[in-house]
Coordinates of N, CA and C and ligand atoms in Angstrom, one line a residue:
X1 N 15.4 -128.4 93.2 CA 13.9 -129.4 93.5 C 12.7 -128.7 94.0
X2 N 13.7 -128.0 95.5 CA 12.7 -127.2 96.2 C 12.0 -126.2 96.4
X3 N 12.9 -125.1 94.7 CA 12.1 -124.3 94.2 C 10.9 -124.7 93.4
X4 N 11.2 -125.9 92.7 CA 10.0 -126.6 91.8 C 8.5 -126.9 92.9
X5 N 9.2 -127.3 93.9 CA 7.7 -127.8 94.7 C 7.2 -127.0 95.5
X6 N 8.2 -125.5 95.4 CA 7.5 -125.0 96.1 C 6.3 -124.1 95.4
X7 N 7.4 -124.1 94.3 CA 6.3 -123.2 92.9 C 5.0 -123.7 92.5
X8 N 5.5 -125.5 92.4 CA 4.5 -126.0 91.9 C 3.8 -127.3 93.2
X9 N 3.1 -126.5 93.9 CA 3.0 -127.8 95.2 C 2.2 -128.6 95.0
X10 N 1.0 -128.5 93.7 CA 0.1 -129.4 93.2 C 0.6 -130.0 92.2
X11 N 1.9 -130.3 91.9 CA 2.1 -130.8 90.8 C 3.7 -132.2 91.6
X12 N 3.6 -133.3 90.9 CA 4.5 -134.0 91.2 C 5.4 -133.9 90.3
X13 N 6.8 -134.1 91.1 CA 8.1 -133.5 90.4 C 9.1 -134.4 90.8
X14 N 9.8 -134.9 89.7 CA 10.5 -136.2 90.1 C 12.1 -135.9 89.6
X15 N 13.3 -136.2 90.5 CA 14.6 -136.0 89.6 C 15.0 -137.3 89.4
X16 N 15.3 -137.5 88.0 CA 15.9 -138.9 87.3 C 17.5 -138.1 87.5
X17 N 18.2 -139.3 87.9 CA 20.0 -139.4 88.0 C 20.0 -140.0 86.9
X18 N 20.6 -140.0 85.6 CA 21.6 -140.5 85.1 C 22.1 -141.7 85.6
X19 N 22.8 -141.2 86.7 CA 23.7 -142.0 87.3 C 23.1 -143.4 87.8
X20 N 22.2 -143.1 88.4 CA 21.1 -144.1 88.7 C 20.6 -145.3 88.0
X21 N 21.2 -145.0 86.4 CA 20.3 -146.0 85.7 C 21.9 -146.6 85.2
X22 N 22.1 -148.1 84.7 CA 22.5 -148.6 84.1 C 22.6 -148.3 82.7
X23 N 23.4 -147.3 82.1 CA 23.0 -146.9 80.3 C 24.2 -147.1 79.7
X24 N 25.2 -148.1 80.7 CA 26.7 -147.9 80.0 C 27.7 -147.9 80.8
X25 N 29.0 -148.7 80.8 CA 29.8 -148.2 81.2 C 29.8 -146.6 82.0
X26 N 30.9 -146.7 83.5 CA 30.9 -145.5 83.9 C 31.6 -144.4 83.1
X27 N 31.9 -143.4 82.8 CA 33.0 -142.5 82.3 C 34.1 -142.0 82.5
X28 N 35.1 -142.4 82.2 CA 36.0 -142.1 83.0 C 37.0 -141.4 81.9
X29 N 37.3 -140.7 81.6 CA 38.5 -139.5 80.5 C 39.6 -140.2 80.4
X30 N 40.7 -141.3 79.4 CA 41.8 -141.1 79.4 C 42.7 -140.7 80.1
X31 N 42.4 -139.2 80.4 CA 43.8 -138.8 81.0 C 43.0 -138.2 82.2
X32 N 42.1 -139.2 82.8 CA 41.8 -139.3 84.4 C 42.5 -140.4 85.2
X33 N 43.2 -141.2 84.4 CA 43.6 -142.2 84.7 C 45.1 -142.2 85.3
X34 N 45.7 -142.6 86.6 CA 47.2 -142.7 86.5 C 48.0 -143.4 85.5
X35 N 49.2 -143.0 85.4 CA 49.6 -143.5 83.5 C 49.5 -145.1 83.9
X36 N 50.1 -145.5 84.4 CA 50.2 -146.7 84.4 C 49.0 -147.9 84.5
X37 N 47.9 -147.3 84.6 CA 46.7 -147.9 84.6 C 45.7 -147.7 83.7
X38 N 45.9 -146.8 82.4 CA 45.1 -146.5 81.5 C 45.1 -148.3 80.6
X39 N 43.4 -148.5 80.8 CA 43.1 -149.5 79.7 C 44.1 -149.1 78.6
X40 N 44.3 -150.3 78.0 CA 45.3 -150.4 76.9 C 44.8 -150.3 75.6
X41 N 43.4 -150.3 75.1 CA 42.6 -150.3 74.2 C 42.0 -148.7 74.1
X42 N 42.4 -147.9 75.5 CA 42.7 -146.8 75.6 C 43.1 -145.9 75.0
X43 N 44.3 -146.5 75.6 CA 46.1 -145.7 75.1 C 46.0 -146.1 73.9
X44 N 45.9 -147.3 73.3 CA 46.1 -147.3 71.8 C 45.0 -145.9 71.3
X45 N 43.9 -145.6 71.9 CA 43.1 -145.1 70.7 C 43.6 -143.4 71.0
X46 N 44.5 -143.3 71.6 CA 45.2 -141.7 72.5 C 46.4 -141.7 71.8
X47 N 46.9 -143.3 70.9 CA 48.2 -142.8 70.7 C 48.0 -142.5 69.1
X48 N 46.7 -143.1 68.7 CA 46.2 -142.9 67.0 C 45.8 -141.2 67.0
X49 N 45.1 -141.0 68.4 CA 44.4 -139.5 67.4 C 45.4 -138.8 67.6
X50 N 47.0 -138.7 68.9 CA 48.1 -137.9 68.7 C 48.5 -137.7 67.5
X51 N 48.8 -139.2 66.8 CA 49.8 -139.3 66.0 C 49.3 -138.9 64.2
X52 N 47.6 -138.3 64.8 CA 47.0 -138.3 63.2 C 47.5 -137.2 62.7
X53 N 47.2 -137.0 61.4 CA 47.6 -135.3 60.6 C 46.5 -134.7 61.0
X54 N 45.0 -135.2 61.0 CA 44.0 -134.8 60.9 C 43.2 -135.7 60.7
X55 N 41.6 -135.2 60.3 CA 40.2 -136.4 60.9 C 39.1 -136.2 60.6
X56 N 39.0 -137.4 60.1 CA 36.8 -137.6 59.0 C 35.9 -137.8 60.6
X57 N 35.3 -136.9 60.7 CA 34.5 -137.3 61.4 C 32.9 -137.8 60.9
X58 N 32.9 -139.2 61.1 CA 31.5 -139.7 60.7 C 30.4 -139.9 61.3
X59 N 29.3 -139.2 61.3 CA 28.2 -139.4 61.9 C 26.7 -139.3 61.5
X60 N 25.7 -140.2 61.5 CA 24.2 -140.2 61.7 C 24.2 -138.7 62.3
X61 N 22.7 -138.4 61.9 CA 21.7 -137.5 62.9 C 20.8 -138.2 63.7
X62 N 21.1 -138.1 65.3 CA 20.3 -138.1 66.0 C 20.1 -137.1 67.2
X63 N 18.5 -137.2 66.6 CA 17.7 -135.7 67.7 C 18.5 -134.6 66.8
X64 N 18.7 -134.4 65.8 CA 19.3 -133.3 65.2 C 20.7 -132.7 65.9
X65 N 21.1 -134.0 66.2 CA 22.6 -133.6 66.7 C 23.7 -135.0 66.7
X66 N 24.9 -134.9 66.9 CA 25.8 -135.8 66.4 C 25.3 -137.1 67.4
X67 N 26.2 -138.4 66.8 CA 25.6 -139.2 67.3 C 26.7 -139.8 68.8
X68 N 25.5 -139.9 69.7 CA 26.0 -140.0 71.1 C 27.7 -140.8 71.3
X69 N 27.4 -141.9 70.6 CA 28.2 -142.8 70.5 C 30.5 -142.1 69.9
X70 N 29.7 -141.5 69.5 CA 30.7 -140.5 68.6 C 31.4 -139.5 69.8
X71 N 30.3 -139.0 70.2 CA 31.0 -137.6 70.9 C 31.8 -138.1 72.6
X72 N 31.3 -139.3 72.8 CA 31.2 -140.7 74.1 C 32.6 -140.5 73.8
X73 N 33.1 -141.6 72.6 CA 34.3 -141.6 72.2 C 35.2 -140.6 72.2
X74 N 34.8 -139.3 71.6 CA 35.9 -138.2 71.9 C 36.0 -137.3 73.0
X75 N 35.1 -137.4 73.7 CA 35.2 -137.1 74.9 C 36.0 -137.6 76.1
X76 N 36.6 -139.0 75.2 CA 37.7 -139.3 76.3 C 38.9 -138.7 76.4
X77 N 39.3 -138.0 75.2 CA 40.7 -137.6 75.2 C 40.7 -135.7 75.1
X78 N 41.7 -135.3 75.8 CA 41.5 -134.2 76.1 C 42.1 -133.7 74.7
X79 N 42.0 -132.0 74.7 CA 41.6 -131.5 73.2 C 43.1 -131.3 72.4
X80 N 44.4 -131.4 73.9 CA 45.4 -130.9 73.4 C 46.1 -132.2 72.5
X81 N 45.2 -133.2 72.4 CA 45.5 -134.5 71.4 C 45.1 -134.0 69.4
X82 N 44.0 -133.6 70.0 CA 43.3 -133.5 69.1 C 43.6 -131.9 67.6
X83 N 44.6 -130.8 68.9 CA 44.5 -129.3 68.5 C 45.3 -129.5 67.6
X84 N 45.4 -128.4 66.5 CA 46.3 -127.7 65.5 C 46.2 -128.6 64.2
X85 N 45.3 -129.1 64.5 CA 45.1 -130.1 63.2 C 43.6 -130.2 62.4
X86 N 43.8 -130.1 61.1 CA 41.8 -129.9 60.9 C 41.2 -131.3 61.1
X87 N 40.0 -131.2 60.1 CA 39.0 -131.9 60.4 C 38.2 -131.5 59.0
X88 N 37.6 -133.1 58.9 CA 36.2 -133.1 58.2 C 34.9 -133.5 58.5
X89 N 34.0 -132.7 58.5 CA 32.7 -133.5 59.0 C 31.6 -134.2 57.7
X90 N 31.6 -135.3 58.2 CA 30.7 -136.0 57.4 C 29.3 -136.6 57.9
X91 N 28.5 -136.1 57.0 CA 27.1 -136.9 57.8 C 25.9 -137.4 57.2
X92 N 25.2 -138.4 57.8 CA 24.3 -138.9 56.9 C 22.7 -139.5 58.0
X93 N 22.2 -139.5 56.9 CA 21.0 -139.8 57.4 C 19.7 -140.7 57.0
X94 N 18.6 -140.8 57.4 CA 17.5 -141.6 56.6 C 16.9 -140.0 55.8
X95 N 16.4 -139.5 56.8 CA 16.1 -138.2 56.2 C 16.6 -137.5 54.9
X96 N 15.7 -136.3 54.3 CA 15.8 -135.6 53.7 C 17.4 -134.7 53.5
X97 N 17.5 -134.4 54.6 CA 18.4 -133.4 55.0 C 20.1 -133.7 55.7
X98 N 20.3 -135.1 55.5 CA 21.5 -135.9 55.4 C 22.6 -135.6 56.3
X99 N 21.4 -135.1 57.9 CA 22.1 -135.0 58.6 C 23.1 -133.8 59.0
X100 N 22.8 -132.8 58.4 CA 22.8 -131.5 58.2 C 22.9 -130.8 59.5
X101 N 21.5 -130.8 60.7 CA 21.6 -130.6 61.9 C 22.7 -130.8 62.4
X102 N 23.3 -132.0 62.3 CA 23.9 -132.3 63.2 C 25.2 -132.0 63.4
X103 N 25.5 -131.7 61.9 CA 26.7 -131.2 61.6 C 27.2 -130.0 61.9
X104 N 26.0 -128.9 62.0 CA 26.5 -127.5 62.6 C 26.9 -127.6 64.3
X105 N 26.1 -128.6 64.9 CA 26.8 -129.0 65.8 C 28.2 -129.4 66.7
X106 N 27.9 -130.3 65.0 CA 29.7 -130.9 65.5 C 30.8 -130.0 65.3
X107 N 30.5 -128.5 64.3 CA 31.7 -127.5 64.1 C 31.5 -127.1 65.3
X108 N 30.9 -126.9 66.4 CA 31.1 -126.2 67.4 C 31.9 -126.7 68.1
X109 N 31.6 -128.4 68.7 CA 31.9 -129.2 69.2 C 34.0 -129.2 68.8
X110 N 33.8 -129.6 67.7 CA 35.2 -129.8 67.0 C 35.7 -128.4 67.0
X111 N 35.4 -127.9 67.1 CA 36.4 -126.6 67.3 C 36.8 -126.5 68.3
X112 N 36.0 -126.7 69.6 CA 36.5 -126.2 71.1 C 37.5 -127.6 71.3
X113 N 37.0 -128.7 70.6 CA 38.2 -129.5 70.1 C 40.1 -129.4 70.1
X114 N 39.8 -128.5 69.2 CA 40.9 -127.4 68.6 C 41.4 -128.2 67.0
X115 N 40.1 -129.0 66.3 CA 40.7 -129.7 65.3 C 40.0 -129.3 64.5
X116 N 40.0 -127.6 64.1 CA 39.4 -126.9 63.1 C 38.5 -127.8 62.0
X117 N 37.0 -127.8 61.7 CA 36.3 -128.0 60.2 C 36.6 -127.5 59.1
X118 N 36.9 -127.7 58.2 CA 37.4 -127.6 56.6 C 35.9 -126.8 56.5
X119 N 35.5 -126.0 55.7 CA 34.7 -125.8 55.1 C 33.4 -126.4 54.7
X120 N 33.9 -126.9 53.6 CA 33.2 -128.1 53.1 C 32.7 -129.2 53.8
X121 N 31.7 -129.6 53.9 CA 30.9 -130.7 54.9 C 30.2 -132.0 53.7
X122 N 30.5 -133.0 54.3 CA 29.6 -134.2 52.9 C 28.4 -134.5 54.1
X123 N 27.5 -134.4 53.1 CA 25.9 -134.9 53.3 C 25.6 -136.2 52.8
X124 N 24.7 -137.0 53.7 CA 24.2 -137.7 52.7 C 23.0 -138.4 53.3
X125 N 22.0 -137.4 52.0 CA 20.8 -137.6 52.6 C 20.0 -138.7 52.1
X126 N 18.5 -139.2 52.9 CA 18.2 -140.7 52.1 C 19.9 -141.6 52.7
X127 N 20.4 -141.7 53.6 CA 21.7 -143.0 53.4 C 21.2 -144.8 52.6
X128 N 19.9 -145.0 53.2 CA 19.6 -146.0 52.7 C 19.5 -146.1 51.1
X129 N 19.0 -145.2 50.2 CA 19.2 -145.7 49.3 C 21.0 -145.1 48.8
X130 N 21.7 -145.2 49.7 CA 22.9 -144.5 48.7 C 23.6 -146.1 48.8
X131 N 23.6 -146.5 50.4 CA 24.2 -147.4 50.6 C 23.7 -148.5 51.0
X132 N 24.1 -149.3 50.7 CA 23.9 -151.5 51.4 C 24.0 -151.7 53.1
X133 N 23.2 -152.3 53.4 CA 23.9 -152.6 54.7 C 25.6 -152.9 55.1
X134 N 25.9 -153.1 54.3 CA 27.5 -153.2 54.5 C 28.3 -152.1 54.2
X135 N 27.4 -150.9 54.0 CA 28.3 -150.1 53.7 C 28.9 -149.9 52.4
X136 N 28.7 -150.8 51.6 CA 29.0 -149.7 50.5 C 27.6 -149.6 49.3
X137 N 28.9 -148.3 48.3 CA 27.5 -148.0 47.7 C 26.3 -148.7 47.0
X138 N 25.2 -148.6 46.4 CA 24.1 -149.3 45.6 C 24.9 -148.9 44.2
X139 N 24.2 -150.3 43.7 CA 24.7 -150.4 42.5 C 23.8 -149.3 41.5
X140 N 22.8 -148.5 41.1 CA 22.4 -147.4 40.6 C 22.7 -146.3 41.3
X141 N 24.0 -146.5 42.1 CA 24.6 -145.1 42.8 C 25.3 -143.8 41.5
X142 N 25.4 -143.1 41.5 CA 26.1 -142.2 40.4 C 27.4 -142.2 41.1
X143 N 28.4 -143.1 41.1 CA 30.1 -143.3 41.8 C 31.1 -141.4 41.6
X144 N 30.5 -141.2 40.1 CA 31.5 -140.1 39.6 C 31.5 -139.0 40.6
X145 N 29.7 -138.7 40.7 CA 29.1 -137.0 41.4 C 29.1 -137.6 42.9
X146 N 29.6 -138.9 42.8 CA 29.6 -138.7 44.7 C 31.0 -138.7 45.1
X147 N 32.0 -138.8 44.1 CA 33.2 -138.9 44.1 C 33.8 -137.3 44.4
X148 N 32.6 -136.5 42.9 CA 33.4 -135.3 43.0 C 33.4 -134.7 44.0
X149 N 31.7 -135.1 44.6 CA 31.3 -134.4 46.1 C 32.0 -134.6 47.4
X150 N 32.6 -135.5 47.3 CA 33.4 -135.7 48.7 C 34.7 -135.5 48.4
X151 N 35.1 -135.0 47.3 CA 36.4 -134.7 47.4 C 37.1 -133.6 47.7
X152 N 36.0 -132.8 47.4 CA 36.2 -131.2 47.8 C 36.7 -130.9 49.1
X153 N 35.7 -131.6 50.6 CA 35.7 -131.7 51.4 C 37.2 -132.4 51.7
X154 N 37.1 -133.3 51.2 CA 39.0 -134.4 51.9 C 39.8 -133.7 50.7
X155 N 40.0 -133.1 49.6 CA 40.7 -132.4 49.1 C 41.3 -130.6 50.9
X156 N 40.0 -130.3 51.3 CA 40.0 -129.5 52.0 C 41.0 -129.3 52.9
X157 N 40.9 -130.9 53.7 CA 41.6 -131.5 54.5 C 42.5 -131.6 54.6
X158 N 43.1 -131.9 52.8 CA 44.3 -133.0 53.3 C 45.4 -131.8 52.6
X159 N 45.1 -130.4 52.2 CA 45.6 -128.9 52.0 C 45.8 -128.9 53.5
X160 N 44.9 -128.4 54.2 CA 45.2 -127.9 55.4 C 45.9 -129.3 56.5
X161 N 45.8 -130.3 56.0 CA 46.7 -131.7 57.0 C 48.3 -131.1 56.9
X162 N 48.8 -131.1 55.4 CA 49.9 -130.9 55.0 C 49.9 -129.4 56.0
X163 N 49.7 -128.1 55.9 CA 49.7 -127.0 56.2 C 50.5 -127.3 57.5
X164 N 48.8 -127.6 58.4 CA 49.8 -127.5 59.8 C 50.4 -129.0 60.3
X165 N 50.9 -129.7 59.8 CA 52.0 -130.8 60.1 C 53.5 -129.7 59.4
X166 N 53.1 -128.9 58.9 CA 54.7 -128.4 58.7 C 54.6 -127.4 59.5
X167 N 53.8 -126.6 59.8 CA 53.8 -125.3 60.9 C 54.1 -126.3 62.2
X168 N 54.2 -127.2 62.6 CA 53.8 -128.2 64.0 C 55.2 -128.3 64.0
X169 N 55.4 -128.7 62.8 CA 57.0 -129.5 63.2 C 58.4 -127.7 63.3
X170 N 57.6 -127.1 62.6 CA 58.3 -125.8 62.8 C 58.3 -124.9 64.2
X171 N 57.0 -124.9 64.6 CA 57.1 -124.1 65.7 C 56.1 -125.2 66.4
X172 N 56.6 -126.1 67.7 CA 55.4 -127.0 67.9 C 54.8 -126.1 69.0
X173 N 53.7 -125.5 68.9 CA 52.2 -125.2 69.6 C 52.4 -125.5 71.2
X174 N 52.3 -127.0 71.4 CA 52.0 -127.3 72.8 C 53.0 -126.5 73.7
X175 N 54.6 -126.2 72.9 CA 55.4 -126.0 73.9 C 55.1 -124.1 74.2
X176 N 55.0 -123.3 72.6 CA 54.7 -121.7 72.3 C 53.1 -121.3 73.0
X177 N 52.4 -122.2 73.2 CA 50.9 -122.0 73.3 C 50.7 -123.3 74.9
X178 N 50.1 -122.5 76.0 CA 50.0 -123.0 76.9 C 48.8 -124.6 77.0
X179 N 48.9 -125.8 77.3 CA 47.6 -126.7 76.9 C 47.0 -126.5 78.4
X180 N 45.2 -126.3 78.7 CA 44.7 -126.4 80.4 C 44.6 -127.6 80.2
X181 N 45.4 -128.5 81.7 CA 45.1 -129.7 81.6 C 44.3 -129.2 83.4
X182 N 44.7 -128.0 84.1 CA 44.6 -128.1 85.6 C 43.0 -128.0 85.8
X183 N 42.2 -126.9 85.5 CA 41.2 -126.3 85.8 C 40.2 -125.5 84.2
X184 N 39.3 -125.3 84.5 CA 38.2 -125.0 83.5 C 38.7 -123.7 83.1
X185 N 38.5 -123.1 84.6 CA 38.7 -121.6 85.1 C 40.5 -121.3 84.7
X186 N 41.1 -121.9 84.4 CA 42.4 -121.6 83.1 C 42.2 -121.1 82.1
X187 N 41.1 -121.0 81.8 CA 40.1 -120.3 80.2 C 40.0 -118.7 80.8
X188 N 39.6 -118.6 81.9 CA 38.5 -117.5 82.4 C 39.3 -116.2 81.9
X189 N 38.4 -115.1 81.3 CA 39.2 -113.5 81.6 C 39.4 -113.2 82.9
X190 N 40.2 -112.2 83.1 CA 40.5 -111.9 84.7 C 39.7 -110.9 85.2
Ligands
FMN1 C1 16.7 -141.8 68.8 C2 17.0 -141.3 67.1 C3 17.0 -140.2 66.8 C4 17.0 -139.5 65.3 N1 17.0 -138.3 65.4 C5 17.3 -137.7 63.7 C6 16.8 -136.3 63.2 O1 17.1 -135.9 64.5 N2 17.3 -136.5 62.0 C7 17.1 -137.3 60.9 O2 17.0 -136.9 59.6 N3 16.9 -138.8 61.1 C8 17.4 -139.2 62.4 N4 17.7 -140.4 62.9 C9 17.8 -141.6 62.0 C10 18.5 -141.7 61.8 O3 20.0 -140.7 61.2 C11 18.7 -143.0 60.6 O4 18.7 -144.1 61.6 C12 20.5 -143.4 60.9 O5 20.5 -144.4 59.5 C13 20.8 -143.6 62.0 O6 22.5 -144.0 61.3 P1 23.0 -145.2 62.4 O7 22.3 -146.5 61.8 O8 24.2 -145.5 62.0 O9 22.5 -145.4 63.7 C14 17.4 -141.2 64.3 C15 17.5 -141.7 64.7 C16 17.3 -142.4 65.7 C17 17.5 -144.1 66.5

């Protein structure tokens, strides 16, 4: 702020801090709670994430990015719960690209969580012409073609889920490779 005001004294600069606005509950991730005080719903979700063998991440495109609601939910859990498993990306949008730009960002996001995305992705352009409001496919939609399209990503996910499940039971990755749980600087180069 001081630098901006010095550089542009004739301009008005205002700091807007998201913490000053009640836009939702304060963020507190699962791993930040004392174990006995973790909210039940959050703990149930943590157990679901930990016990899954793979994930299908479904998101609309918002400003060329993934859904803030999905990112917010995923951010509540440490990467050790997601890692050494595959994920598949499914995006949709009202426009012609079907959430492709959000999907590219999701690849980075999911890689950081350790649930590596498979190469095939699903994009649904003009989602309002494919699905009814309740999520069921509209009548004139070619179900077989959609099934074929979806299958590629889902079969890749299935293959990787089976493979990583076998390898996780042969060699526990959390024993073989340290989880970083103390500080982000644990990842730093020497
Ligand atoms: C804030 C906002 C930003 C959006 N940004 C994009 C966008 O970048 N690209 C796009 O194709 N559609 C965009 N859309 C349209 C959404 O993808 C579309 O409305 C979608 O149906 C939203 O999914 P939902 O109804 O499940 O929330 C945006 C919609 C909103 C409300």
